[in-house]
Amino acid sequence: MRIPSIVLLIIFITLALSLIALVAAVSFFSAGDQVIAGYLLLVGAVGLIFSSYMLYQTRRRISALKIEVPPILTTIECKKCGFKNVREFQRGDYIFKEGEPCQKCNDKMLITAIYREVRNKDKEKERSRF
Ligand SMILES: [Zn+2]
């Protein structure tokens, strides 16, 4: 997914910088510079909390997106005997494309519809969320 990968990059940079700040804080503390060590500790801790919180939010959003997108279905129909078959959309499917042979009469089948499956329950959930 496009957007989360950029967000993830920012999160990991923040995470890395916070860890560097924490390591630097330890070395400044052992060198006796407690004021700088304290600032670095604060920056590192805030960065860690911020990046882990963002990571948690992003992961939640990705899993929510996965649930919200219903599958695309392709309906294939046999013009000869009327046999209908619904399967998941495959790359290269288009309406009136000749599909696989009919399971009943072995005649060539046609793709008659390509649509996104709509689940009413999901829509209700979406409405209550916003
Ligand atoms: Zn048929």
CSV table of C-alpha atoms in Angstrom, one decimal, residues 78 80-81 83 99-109:
chain,number,residue,atom,x,y,z
A,78,CYS,CA,-23.2,-19.7,-20.7
A,80,LYS,CA,-26.4,-21.8,-24.6
A,81,CYS,CA,-27.7,-23.4,-21.4
A,83,PHE,CA,-25.3,-21.8,-16.6
A,99,GLY,CA,-14.2,-17.4,-20.4
A,100,GLU,CA,-13.5,-21.0,-19.7
A,101,PRO,CA,-15.8,-23.7,-21.3
A,102,CYS,CA,-19.1,-24.3,-19.7
A,103,GLN,CA,-19.2,-27.0,-17.0
A,104,LYS,CA,-22.5,-28.3,-18.3
A,105,CYS,CA,-22.4,-28.2,-22.1
A,106,ASN,CA,-18.8,-27.4,-22.7
A,107,ASP,CA,-19.7,-24.4,-24.9
A,108,LYS,CA,-17.7,-21.2,-24.5
A,109,MET,CA,-18.9,-18.9,-21.7
